Coordinates of N, CA and C and ligand atoms in Angstrom, one line a residue:
X113 N 11.2 13.1 -6.7 CA 9.9 13.7 -7.0 C 8.7 12.9 -6.6
X114 N 7.7 13.3 -6.2 CA 6.6 12.6 -5.7 C 6.0 11.9 -6.9
X115 N 5.5 10.6 -6.6 CA 4.8 9.9 -7.7 C 3.3 9.7 -7.4
X116 N 2.5 9.8 -8.3 CA 1.1 9.2 -8.1 C 1.1 7.8 -8.3
X117 N 0.4 7.0 -7.4 CA 0.4 5.6 -7.6 C -1.0 5.1 -7.4
X118 N -1.4 4.1 -8.1 CA -2.7 3.3 -7.9 C -2.3 1.9 -7.7
X119 N -2.5 1.4 -6.6 CA -2.1 0.0 -6.3 C -3.3 -0.9 -6.1
X120 N -3.3 -2.1 -6.7 CA -4.5 -3.1 -6.4 C -4.0 -4.1 -5.5
X121 N -4.7 -4.1 -4.3 CA -4.4 -5.3 -3.5 C -5.5 -6.2 -3.6
X122 N -5.2 -7.4 -4.1 CA -6.2 -8.3 -4.4 C -6.5 -9.1 -3.1
X123 N -5.7 -9.1 -2.1 CA -5.9 -9.8 -0.9 C -6.0 -11.3 -1.2
X124 N -6.9 -12.1 -0.6 CA -6.9 -13.6 -0.8 C -8.0 -13.8 -1.7
X125 N -7.8 -13.3 -3.0 CA -8.8 -13.5 -4.0 C -8.2 -13.9 -5.4
X126 N -8.8 -14.7 -6.1 CA -8.4 -15.1 -7.4 C -7.5 -16.3 -7.4
X127 N -8.0 -17.4 -8.2 CA -7.0 -18.4 -8.5 C -5.9 -18.0 -9.2
X128 N -4.9 -18.8 -9.5 CA -3.8 -18.4 -10.4 C -4.2 -18.0 -11.7
X129 N -5.2 -18.9 -12.3 CA -5.5 -18.6 -13.6 C -6.3 -17.4 -13.6
X130 N -7.3 -17.1 -12.7 CA -8.1 -15.9 -12.7 C -7.2 -14.7 -12.5
X131 N -6.2 -14.9 -11.7 CA -5.3 -13.7 -11.4 C -4.5 -13.3 -12.8
X132 N -3.9 -14.2 -13.4 CA -3.3 -14.1 -14.8 C -4.2 -13.4 -15.8
X133 N -5.4 -13.8 -15.7 CA -6.3 -13.1 -16.6 C -6.7 -11.7 -16.2
X134 N -6.8 -11.5 -14.9 CA -6.9 -10.1 -14.4 C -5.7 -9.2 -14.8
X135 N -4.7 -9.8 -14.6 CA -3.4 -8.9 -14.9 C -3.3 -8.6 -16.4
X136 N -3.8 -9.8 -17.3 CA -3.8 -9.5 -18.7 C -4.8 -8.4 -19.1
X137 N -6.0 -8.4 -18.3 CA -7.0 -7.5 -18.7 C -6.6 -6.1 -18.3
X138 N -5.8 -5.9 -17.2 CA -5.3 -4.6 -16.7 C -4.3 -4.1 -17.8
X139 N -3.4 -5.1 -18.1 CA -2.3 -4.6 -19.2 C -3.0 -4.1 -20.4
X140 N -4.0 -4.7 -20.9 CA -4.8 -4.4 -22.1 C -5.4 -3.1 -21.9
X141 N -6.2 -3.0 -20.9 CA -6.9 -1.7 -20.6 C -5.9 -0.6 -20.5
X142 N -4.7 -0.7 -19.9 CA -3.8 0.4 -19.8 C -3.3 0.8 -21.2
X143 N -3.1 -0.2 -22.0 CA -2.5 0.0 -23.4 C -3.7 0.7 -24.1
X144 N -4.9 0.5 -23.9 CA -6.0 1.1 -24.7 C -6.2 2.6 -24.1
X145 N -5.8 2.7 -22.9 CA -6.1 4.0 -22.2 C -5.1 5.1 -22.7
X146 N -3.9 4.6 -23.1 CA -2.7 5.5 -23.4 C -2.1 6.0 -22.2
X147 N -1.5 7.1 -22.3 CA -0.8 7.7 -20.9 C -1.8 7.8 -19.8
X148 N -1.4 7.4 -18.7 CA -2.1 7.7 -17.5 C -1.1 8.4 -16.6
X149 N -1.8 9.1 -15.6 CA -1.1 10.0 -14.8 C -0.7 9.4 -13.5
X150 N -0.5 8.2 -13.4 CA 0.0 7.4 -12.2 C 0.7 6.2 -12.6
X151 N 1.6 5.7 -11.7 CA 2.2 4.4 -11.8 C 1.1 3.4 -11.2
X152 N 1.1 2.2 -11.9 CA 0.1 1.1 -11.5 C 0.9 0.0 -11.0
X153 N 0.4 -0.4 -9.9 CA 1.1 -1.6 -9.1 C -0.1 -2.7 -8.9
X154 N 0.2 -4.0 -9.1 CA -0.7 -4.9 -8.8 C -0.1 -5.8 -7.7
X155 N -1.0 -6.1 -6.6 CA -0.5 -7.0 -5.6 C -1.2 -8.2 -5.4
X156 N -0.9 -9.2 -6.2 CA -1.6 -10.5 -6.1 C -1.0 -11.4 -4.9
X157 N -1.7 -12.5 -4.6 CA -1.2 -13.5 -3.6 C 0.3 -13.9 -4.2
X158 N 0.9 -14.5 -3.2 CA 2.4 -14.9 -3.4 C 2.4 -15.8 -4.7
X159 N 1.7 -16.8 -4.7 CA 1.9 -18.0 -5.8 C 1.5 -17.4 -7.1
X160 N 0.9 -16.2 -7.3 CA 0.7 -15.6 -8.7 C 1.7 -14.7 -9.0
X161 N 2.8 -14.3 -8.2 CA 3.8 -13.3 -8.5 C 4.5 -13.5 -9.7
X162 N 5.1 -14.6 -9.9 CA 5.9 -14.9 -10.9 C 5.0 -14.7 -12.3
X163 N 4.1 -15.3 -12.4 CA 3.2 -15.3 -13.6 C 2.6 -13.9 -13.9
X164 N 2.2 -13.3 -12.8 CA 1.7 -11.9 -13.1 C 2.8 -10.9 -13.5
X165 N 4.1 -11.1 -13.0 CA 5.1 -10.2 -13.5 C 5.4 -10.5 -15.0
X166 N 5.3 -11.8 -15.4 CA 5.4 -12.1 -16.8 C 4.3 -11.5 -17.7
X167 N 3.1 -11.5 -17.1 CA 2.0 -11.1 -17.9 C 2.0 -9.5 -18.0
X168 N 2.3 -8.8 -17.0 CA 2.2 -7.4 -17.1 C 3.3 -6.9 -18.0
X169 N 4.4 -7.5 -18.1 CA 5.4 -7.2 -19.0 C 6.1 -5.9 -18.8
X170 N 6.3 -5.3 -17.5 CA 7.0 -4.1 -17.3 C 6.1 -2.9 -17.5
X171 N 4.7 -3.1 -17.8 CA 3.9 -1.9 -17.9 C 3.5 -1.5 -16.5
X172 N 3.5 -2.5 -15.7 CA 2.8 -2.3 -14.1 C 3.9 -2.9 -13.3
X173 N 4.2 -2.4 -12.2 CA 5.0 -3.0 -11.2 C 4.1 -3.9 -10.3
X174 N 4.8 -5.0 -9.8 CA 4.1 -6.1 -9.0 C 4.6 -6.0 -7.6
X175 N 3.7 -6.4 -6.7 CA 4.0 -6.2 -5.3 C 3.5 -7.5 -4.6
X176 N 4.2 -8.0 -3.6 CA 3.7 -8.9 -2.7 C 2.9 -8.4 -1.6
X177 N 2.0 -9.0 -0.9 CA 1.1 -8.5 0.1 C 1.7 -8.5 1.6
X178 N 2.9 -9.2 1.6 CA 3.5 -9.6 2.9 C 4.9 -10.2 2.8
X179 N 5.7 -10.2 3.7 CA 7.0 -11.1 3.5 C 7.2 -11.5 5.0
X180 N 8.2 -12.5 5.2 CA 8.5 -13.0 6.6 C 9.3 -12.0 7.2
X181 N 9.3 -12.1 8.6 CA 10.0 -11.3 9.5 C 11.5 -12.0 9.8
X182 N 11.8 -13.1 9.1 CA 13.1 -13.7 9.2 C 13.6 -13.8 7.7
X183 N 15.0 -14.1 7.8 CA 15.6 -14.0 6.5 C 15.2 -15.2 5.7
X184 N 15.5 -16.5 6.5 CA 15.4 -17.9 5.9 C 15.4 -18.7 7.0
X185 N 15.2 -20.2 6.6 CA 15.2 -21.1 7.7 C 14.0 -22.0 7.9
X186 N 13.9 -22.5 9.1 CA 12.8 -23.3 9.6 C 11.5 -22.5 10.0
X187 N 10.8 -21.9 9.0 CA 9.7 -21.1 9.3 C 8.6 -21.7 8.3
X188 N 8.1 -22.9 8.5 CA 7.2 -23.5 7.7 C 6.0 -22.6 7.2
X189 N 5.8 -22.5 6.0 CA 4.6 -21.6 5.3 C 4.9 -20.2 5.2
X190 N 6.1 -19.7 5.5 CA 6.4 -18.3 5.4 C 7.2 -18.3 4.1
X191 N 7.2 -16.9 3.6 CA 7.8 -16.5 2.3 C 8.7 -15.4 2.6
X192 N 10.0 -15.5 2.3 CA 11.0 -14.5 2.7 C 11.0 -13.3 1.6
X193 N 11.6 -12.2 2.1 CA 11.8 -11.1 1.2 C 12.6 -11.4 0.0
X194 N 13.7 -12.3 0.2 CA 14.6 -12.6 -1.0 C 13.8 -13.5 -2.0
X195 N 12.7 -14.4 -1.4 CA 12.0 -15.1 -2.4 C 11.0 -14.2 -3.2
X196 N 10.5 -13.2 -2.5 CA 9.5 -12.4 -3.1 C 10.4 -11.5 -4.2
X197 N 11.6 -11.2 -3.8 CA 12.4 -10.3 -4.9 C 12.6 -11.3 -6.1
X198 N 13.0 -12.5 -5.7 CA 13.3 -13.4 -6.9 C 12.3 -13.7 -7.9
X199 N 11.1 -13.3 -7.6 CA 10.0 -13.5 -8.6 C 10.1 -12.5 -9.6
X200 N 10.8 -11.2 -9.5 CA 10.7 -10.2 -10.4 C 9.8 -9.1 -9.8
X201 N 9.3 -9.3 -8.7 CA 8.4 -8.2 -8.2 C 9.3 -7.1 -7.5
X202 N 8.7 -6.0 -7.3 CA 9.5 -4.9 -6.9 C 9.1 -4.2 -5.5
X203 N 7.9 -4.5 -5.2 CA 7.4 -4.0 -4.0 C 6.8 -5.0 -3.1
X204 N 6.7 -4.6 -1.8 CA 5.8 -5.5 -0.9 C 5.0 -4.6 -0.1
X205 N 3.8 -5.0 0.3 CA 2.9 -4.3 1.2 C 3.2 -4.8 2.6
X206 N 3.6 -4.0 3.6 CA 3.7 -4.4 4.9 C 2.8 -3.6 5.9
X207 N 2.3 -4.2 6.9 CA 1.6 -3.5 7.9 C 0.1 -3.4 7.5
X208 N -0.4 -4.1 6.6 CA -1.8 -4.0 6.3 C -2.8 -4.2 7.6
X209 N -3.8 -3.4 7.9 CA -4.5 -3.8 9.1 C -5.0 -5.2 9.2
X210 N -5.1 -5.9 8.2 CA -5.5 -7.3 8.2 C -4.4 -8.1 8.8
X211 N -3.2 -7.8 8.3 CA -2.1 -8.5 8.9 C -1.8 -8.1 10.5
X212 N -2.0 -6.9 10.6 CA -1.9 -6.4 12.1 C -2.9 -7.0 13.0
X213 N -4.2 -7.0 12.6 CA -5.3 -7.6 13.5 C -5.4 -9.0 13.4
X214 N -5.4 -9.7 12.3 CA -5.6 -11.2 12.3 C -4.2 -12.0 12.6
X215 N -3.2 -11.5 12.4 CA -1.9 -12.1 12.5 C -1.0 -11.6 13.5
X216 N -1.5 -10.6 14.2 CA -0.8 -10.2 15.3 C 0.5 -9.5 15.0
X217 N 0.6 -8.8 13.9 CA 1.8 -8.1 13.7 C 2.0 -6.8 14.3
X218 N 2.9 -6.7 15.1 CA 3.3 -5.5 15.8 C 4.1 -4.5 15.1
X219 N 4.2 -3.3 15.5 CA 5.1 -2.4 15.0 C 6.5 -3.0 15.0
X220 N 6.9 -3.6 16.1 CA 8.4 -4.1 16.2 C 8.5 -5.2 15.1
X221 N 7.5 -6.1 14.9 CA 7.7 -7.2 13.9 C 7.8 -6.4 12.5
X222 N 6.9 -5.4 12.2 CA 6.9 -4.7 11.0 C 8.2 -4.1 10.7
X223 N 8.7 -3.5 11.7 CA 10.0 -2.8 11.4 C 11.2 -3.9 11.0
X224 N 11.0 -5.1 11.6 CA 12.0 -6.1 11.1 C 11.7 -6.6 9.6
X225 N 10.4 -6.5 9.3 CA 10.1 -7.0 7.8 C 10.5 -5.9 6.9
X226 N 10.3 -4.5 7.3 CA 10.7 -3.5 6.5 C 12.2 -3.5 6.3
X227 N 13.0 -3.9 7.3 CA 14.4 -3.8 7.1 C 14.9 -5.0 6.1
X228 N 14.2 -6.2 6.2 CA 14.5 -7.3 5.4 C 14.1 -7.0 3.9
X229 N 12.9 -6.3 3.8 CA 12.5 -6.0 2.4 C 13.5 -5.0 1.7
X230 N 13.8 -4.0 2.5 CA 14.8 -3.1 1.9 C 16.3 -3.7 1.6
X231 N 16.6 -4.5 2.5 CA 17.8 -5.3 2.3 C 17.9 -6.1 1.1
X232 N 16.8 -6.5 0.6 CA 16.5 -7.4 -0.4 C 16.2 -6.7 -1.7
X233 N 16.2 -5.4 -1.6 CA 16.0 -4.5 -2.9 C 14.6 -4.3 -3.3
X234 N 13.6 -4.6 -2.2 CA 12.2 -4.3 -2.4 C 11.8 -2.9 -2.0
X235 N 10.9 -2.2 -2.6 CA 10.3 -1.1 -2.1 C 9.2 -1.5 -1.2
X236 N 8.8 -0.5 -0.4 CA 7.7 -1.0 0.7 C 6.5 0.0 0.6
X237 N 5.4 -0.7 0.6 CA 4.0 0.2 0.7 C 3.7 -0.2 2.2
X238 N 3.8 0.9 3.1 CA 3.7 0.5 4.6 C 2.3 1.2 5.0
X239 N 1.5 0.4 5.5 CA 0.1 0.8 5.8 C 0.1 1.1 7.3
X240 N -0.8 2.2 7.5 CA -1.1 2.7 8.9 C -2.5 3.1 8.8
X241 N -3.1 3.2 10.0 CA -4.5 3.4 10.0 C -5.1 3.2 11.4
X242 N -6.1 3.9 11.8 CA -6.7 3.7 13.1 C -8.1 2.9 12.9
X243 N -8.5 2.2 14.1 CA -9.7 1.7 14.0 C -10.7 2.8 14.5
X244 N -12.1 2.2 14.4 CA -13.2 3.3 14.5 C -13.1 3.9 15.9
X245 N -13.0 2.9 17.0 CA -13.0 3.4 18.4 C -11.8 4.5 18.6
X246 N -10.7 4.2 18.0 CA -9.7 5.2 18.1 C -9.9 6.6 17.6
X247 N -10.5 6.5 16.3 CA -11.0 7.9 15.8 C -12.1 8.6 16.7
X248 N -13.1 7.7 17.1 CA -14.2 8.3 17.8 C -13.7 8.9 19.1
X249 N -12.5 8.3 19.6 CA -12.0 8.9 20.9 C -10.9 10.0 20.6
X250 N -10.8 10.4 19.3 CA -9.9 11.3 18.9 C -8.5 11.1 19.2
X251 N -8.2 9.6 19.1 CA -6.8 9.1 19.2 C -6.0 8.8 17.9
X252 N -6.8 9.2 16.7 CA -6.3 8.7 15.4 C -5.0 9.3 15.1
X253 N -4.7 10.5 15.3 CA -3.3 11.1 15.0 C -2.3 10.4 15.8
X254 N -2.6 10.1 17.1 CA -1.6 9.5 18.0 C -1.3 8.0 17.6
X255 N -2.4 7.3 17.2 CA -2.2 5.9 16.7 C -1.4 5.9 15.5
X256 N -1.5 6.8 14.5 CA -0.9 6.7 13.2 C 0.6 7.2 13.4
X257 N 0.6 8.3 14.3 CA 2.0 8.8 14.5 C 2.9 7.8 15.3
X258 N 2.3 6.8 16.1 CA 3.1 5.7 16.8 C 3.5 4.7 15.7
X259 N 2.5 4.4 14.8 CA 2.9 3.3 13.8 C 4.0 3.8 12.9
X260 N 3.9 5.0 12.5 CA 5.2 5.7 11.8 C 6.3 5.5 12.5
X261 N 6.4 6.0 13.6 CA 7.5 6.1 14.5 C 8.2 4.8 14.7
X262 N 7.3 3.7 15.1 CA 7.8 2.6 15.5 C 8.1 1.5 14.4
X263 N 7.3 1.7 13.3 CA 7.5 1.0 12.1 C 8.6 1.4 11.1
X264 N 8.7 2.7 11.0 CA 9.5 3.3 9.8 C 10.5 4.2 10.4
X265 N 10.4 4.9 11.4 CA 11.3 6.1 11.7 C 12.7 5.7 12.3
X266 N 13.0 4.4 12.4 CA 14.3 3.9 12.6 C 15.1 3.9 11.3
X267 N 14.5 4.1 10.2 CA 15.3 4.0 8.9 C 16.1 5.3 8.7
X268 N 17.2 5.1 8.0 CA 18.0 6.2 7.5 C 17.1 6.9 6.3
X269 N 17.6 8.2 6.1 CA 16.7 8.9 5.0 C 16.9 8.3 3.7
X270 N 18.0 7.6 3.5 CA 18.2 6.9 2.2 C 17.3 5.8 2.1
X271 N 17.0 5.0 3.2 CA 16.1 4.0 3.0 C 14.7 4.4 3.1
X272 N 14.4 5.5 3.8 CA 13.0 6.0 3.8 C 12.5 6.5 2.5
X273 N 13.4 6.8 1.7 CA 13.1 7.2 0.3 C 12.5 6.1 -0.5
X274 N 12.6 4.9 -0.1 CA 12.1 3.7 -0.7 C 10.7 3.4 -0.2
X275 N 10.1 4.1 0.6 CA 8.9 3.9 1.4 C 7.7 4.6 0.6
X276 N 6.7 3.9 0.4 CA 5.3 4.5 0.1 C 4.4 4.4 1.5
X277 N 3.8 5.3 1.8 CA 3.1 5.2 3.0 C 1.5 5.0 2.4
X278 N 0.9 4.1 3.1 CA -0.7 4.1 2.6 C -1.5 4.3 4.1
X279 N -2.3 5.3 4.0 CA -3.3 5.6 5.1 C -4.6 4.9 4.8
X280 N -4.8 3.8 5.6 CA -6.1 3.0 5.5 C -6.8 3.0 6.8
X281 N -7.6 3.9 7.0 CA -8.5 3.8 8.2 C -9.2 2.6 8.2
X282 N -9.0 1.8 9.3 CA -9.7 0.5 9.4 C -11.1 0.3 9.1
X283 N -11.8 1.5 9.7 CA -13.4 1.5 9.6 C -13.8 1.7 8.1
X284 N -12.9 2.0 7.3 CA -13.3 2.3 5.8 C -12.9 1.1 4.9
X285 N -12.2 0.2 5.4 CA -11.8 -1.0 4.7 C -12.9 -2.0 4.4
X286 N -13.3 -2.2 3.2 CA -14.3 -3.2 2.9 C -15.6 -2.8 3.3
X287 N -15.9 -1.7 3.8 CA -17.2 -1.3 4.4 C -18.0 -0.5 3.6
X288 N -17.5 0.1 2.4 CA -18.3 0.9 1.7 C -18.3 2.3 2.3
X289 N -17.7 2.5 3.4 CA -17.8 3.8 4.1 C -16.5 4.4 4.0
X290 N -16.3 5.3 3.0 CA -15.0 5.8 2.7 C -14.7 7.1 3.7
X291 N -13.4 7.4 3.9 CA -13.3 8.7 4.7 C -13.6 9.7 3.7
X292 N -14.0 11.0 4.3 CA -14.3 12.1 3.4 C -13.0 12.6 3.0
X293 N -13.0 13.4 1.9 CA -11.7 14.1 1.5 C -11.2 14.9 2.6
X294 N -11.9 15.6 3.4 CA -11.3 16.3 4.4 C -10.7 15.5 5.4
X295 N -11.2 14.3 5.8 CA -10.7 13.5 6.9 C -9.4 12.8 6.2
X296 N -9.3 12.5 5.0 CA -8.2 12.0 4.3 C -7.1 13.0 4.3
X297 N -7.4 14.2 3.6 CA -6.4 15.1 3.6 C -5.8 15.6 5.0
X298 N -6.6 15.7 6.0 CA -6.0 16.1 7.4 C -5.0 15.0 7.8
X299 N -5.5 13.7 7.7 CA -4.4 12.7 8.0 C -3.2 12.6 7.2
X300 N -3.5 12.8 5.9 CA -2.2 12.8 5.0 C -1.3 13.9 5.3
X301 N -1.9 15.1 5.5 CA -1.1 16.3 5.9 C -0.4 16.0 7.3
X302 N -1.0 15.5 8.3 CA -0.3 15.0 9.6 C 0.8 14.1 9.2
X303 N 0.6 13.0 8.4 CA 1.7 12.1 8.1 C 2.8 12.8 7.4
X304 N 2.6 13.7 6.4 CA 3.6 14.4 5.8 C 4.5 15.2 6.7
X305 N 3.7 15.8 7.7 CA 4.4 16.7 8.7 C 5.2 15.9 9.5
X306 N 4.7 14.7 10.0 CA 5.7 13.8 10.8 C 6.9 13.4 10.1
X307 N 6.7 13.0 8.8 CA 7.8 12.7 8.0 C 8.9 13.8 7.8
X308 N 8.3 15.1 7.7 CA 9.1 16.3 7.7 C 9.9 16.5 8.9
X309 N 9.1 16.2 10.0 CA 9.9 16.4 11.3 C 11.1 15.4 11.5
X310 N 10.9 14.3 11.0 CA 12.0 13.3 11.1 C 13.0 13.3 10.1
X311 N 12.7 13.7 8.7 CA 13.6 13.6 7.6 C 13.9 14.9 6.9
X312 N 13.0 15.9 7.2 CA 13.2 17.1 6.5 C 12.0 17.3 5.4
X313 N 11.8 18.6 5.1 CA 10.7 18.9 4.2 C 10.9 18.3 2.8
X314 N 12.0 18.2 2.2 CA 12.2 17.8 1.0 C 11.9 16.3 0.8
X315 N 12.4 15.4 1.8 CA 11.9 14.0 1.7 C 10.4 13.8 1.8
X316 N 9.8 14.6 2.8 CA 8.4 14.5 3.1 C 7.7 14.9 1.8
X317 N 8.2 15.9 1.1 CA 7.5 16.4 -0.1 C 7.5 15.3 -1.2
X318 N 8.6 14.6 -1.2 CA 8.8 13.6 -2.2 C 8.0 12.2 -2.0
X319 N 7.7 12.1 -0.8 CA 7.1 10.8 -0.3 C 5.7 10.6 -0.8
X320 N 5.3 9.5 -1.5 CA 4.0 9.2 -2.0 C 3.1 8.6 -0.8
X321 N 1.9 9.3 -0.6 CA 1.1 8.9 0.6 C -0.2 8.5 -0.1
X322 N -0.6 7.2 0.0 CA -1.9 6.7 -0.6 C -3.0 6.7 0.3
X323 N -4.1 6.8 -0.2 CA -5.3 6.6 0.7 C -5.9 5.2 0.3
X324 N -6.4 4.3 1.3 CA -7.0 3.2 1.1 C -8.4 3.0 2.1
X325 N -9.2 2.3 1.4 CA -10.6 2.2 2.2 C -11.8 2.5 1.4
X326 N -12.3 1.6 0.8 CA -13.7 1.7 0.0 C -13.5 2.8 -1.1
X327 N -12.3 2.9 -1.7 CA -12.0 3.8 -2.8 C -12.5 3.2 -4.0
X328 N -13.3 4.0 -4.9 CA -13.8 3.4 -6.0 C -13.9 4.5 -7.1
X329 N -14.4 4.1 -8.3 CA -14.5 5.0 -9.3 C -15.4 6.3 -9.2
X330 N -16.1 6.2 -8.1 CA -17.0 7.3 -7.9 C -16.5 8.4 -6.9
X331 N -15.5 7.9 -6.0 CA -15.0 8.9 -5.1 C -13.4 9.1 -5.3
X332 N -12.9 8.4 -6.2 CA -11.4 8.6 -6.3 C -11.0 9.9 -6.8
X333 N -11.7 10.5 -7.7 CA -11.1 11.8 -8.2 C -11.2 12.9 -7.1
X334 N -12.2 12.8 -6.3 CA -12.2 13.8 -5.2 C -11.2 13.6 -4.2
X335 N -10.8 12.4 -3.7 CA -9.8 12.1 -2.9 C -8.5 12.5 -3.5
X336 N -8.3 12.0 -4.6 CA -7.0 12.3 -5.4 C -6.7 13.7 -5.6
X337 N -7.9 14.6 -5.6 CA -7.6 16.0 -5.7 C -7.1 16.7 -4.6
X338 N -7.1 16.0 -3.3 CA -6.5 16.5 -2.2 C -5.0 16.8 -2.3
X339 N -4.4 17.9 -1.9 CA -3.0 18.1 -2.0 C -2.0 17.0 -1.6
X340 N -2.4 16.4 -0.5 CA -1.5 15.3 0.1 C -1.9 14.0 -0.2
X341 N -2.9 13.8 -1.0 CA -3.3 12.3 -1.3 C -2.7 12.1 -2.8
X342 N -1.8 11.1 -2.8 CA -1.0 10.9 -4.0 C -1.5 9.6 -4.8
X343 N -2.7 9.1 -4.4 CA -3.2 7.9 -5.1 C -3.8 7.0 -4.2
X344 N -4.0 5.8 -4.6 CA -4.9 4.9 -3.7 C -4.3 3.4 -3.6
X345 N -4.7 2.7 -2.5 CA -4.4 1.4 -2.3 C -5.8 0.8 -2.3
X346 N -6.1 -0.1 -3.4 CA -7.5 -0.4 -3.6 C -7.7 -1.9 -3.5
X347 N -8.7 -2.2 -2.7 CA -9.0 -3.6 -2.4 C -10.1 -4.1 -3.4
X348 N -11.3 -4.1 -3.0 CA -12.4 -4.6 -3.8 C -12.6 -4.1 -5.1
X349 N -12.3 -2.9 -5.3 CA -12.3 -2.3 -6.6 C -11.3 -2.6 -7.6
X350 N -10.3 -3.4 -7.1 CA -9.1 -3.8 -8.0 C -9.3 -5.1 -8.5
X351 N -10.6 -5.7 -8.2 CA -10.8 -7.1 -8.7 C -11.3 -7.3 -10.0
X352 N -11.7 -6.2 -10.6 CA -12.1 -6.2 -12.1 C -11.2 -5.1 -12.8
X353 N -10.9 -5.4 -14.0 CA -9.9 -4.4 -14.8 C -10.8 -3.1 -14.9
X354 N -12.1 -3.3 -15.2 CA -12.9 -2.2 -15.4 C -13.1 -1.2 -14.3
X355 N -13.3 -1.7 -13.1 CA -13.4 -0.8 -11.9 C -12.1 -0.3 -11.5
X356 N -11.0 -1.1 -11.7 CA -9.8 -0.7 -11.3 C -9.3 0.6 -12.3
X357 N -9.6 0.3 -13.5 CA -9.1 1.4 -14.3 C -9.9 2.7 -14.1
X358 N -11.1 2.7 -13.7 CA -11.9 4.0 -13.3 C -11.1 4.7 -12.2
X359 N -10.4 4.0 -11.4 CA -9.6 4.6 -10.4 C -8.3 5.1 -11.0
X360 N -7.6 4.2 -11.8 CA -6.4 4.6 -12.4 C -6.5 5.9 -13.2
X361 N -7.6 6.1 -13.8 CA -7.8 7.2 -14.7 C -8.4 8.4 -14.0
X362 N -8.5 8.3 -12.7 CA -9.3 9.4 -11.8 C -8.4 10.6 -11.7
X363 N -7.1 10.5 -11.9 CA -6.3 11.8 -11.8 C -6.5 12.8 -12.7
Ligands
13P44 P1 -11.2 -1.8 0.1 O1 -10.9 -1.0 -1.0 O2 -11.8 -3.2 -0.3 O3 -12.0 -1.2 1.2 O4 -9.8 -2.4 0.7 C1 -8.9 -1.4 1.0 C2 -7.7 -2.1 1.3 O5 -7.6 -2.7 2.5 C3 -6.5 -2.0 0.3 O6 -5.4 -2.6 1.0

């Protein structure tokens, strides 16, 4: 069954103490809100993971923002999928556009990371999305189709069932310029169709596809009302419990 999800990607924000406080604030706000119509995930920096897992106490799932493309060994500064899993967190975000553009992560590297994450029992939030020039030249469907094919479509159907796809148009990330609900729906429908062609209609229908890019309390309800938008991957608006909860409660 397809799940609605709202995930907060804190990126490189918050000290450990601030992050624990934010996680506690989210936990408290969720308890006060009662039943919500989505699963909630928090994705803090690596060093916060263990403490945030303890702080949210099972109310919320916790995700890393990345993991290494190698299993273990002499890779100074890297954090492996097994290490991420050992913190108690259950997800890892892979393929974020900031990782692709600033750290040179190609689809081939990402396919390796996805394999290691799944082998270590993590679920994956896999990001796809085009840059502005690609959209303006009408190449956005091709770009996203290639990211899906090369990053994910080598997986078996059983493994693909552990993937959440996040469509994040790069031109909408941190810019305050969100995709319209029509643009988001069109791309999400395209992604679901591509999954159906690869894995069949049932698995495509069960796959959660999130939208990310300047999503906030003012636009979340309209985006989430689109038939193929199953929630959001939230950057800036996940950094306070109040703003994040406006999105969590937008379904
Ligand atoms: P913003 O919500 O800050 O635009 O960031 C989106 C994002 O990149 C989430 O991964």
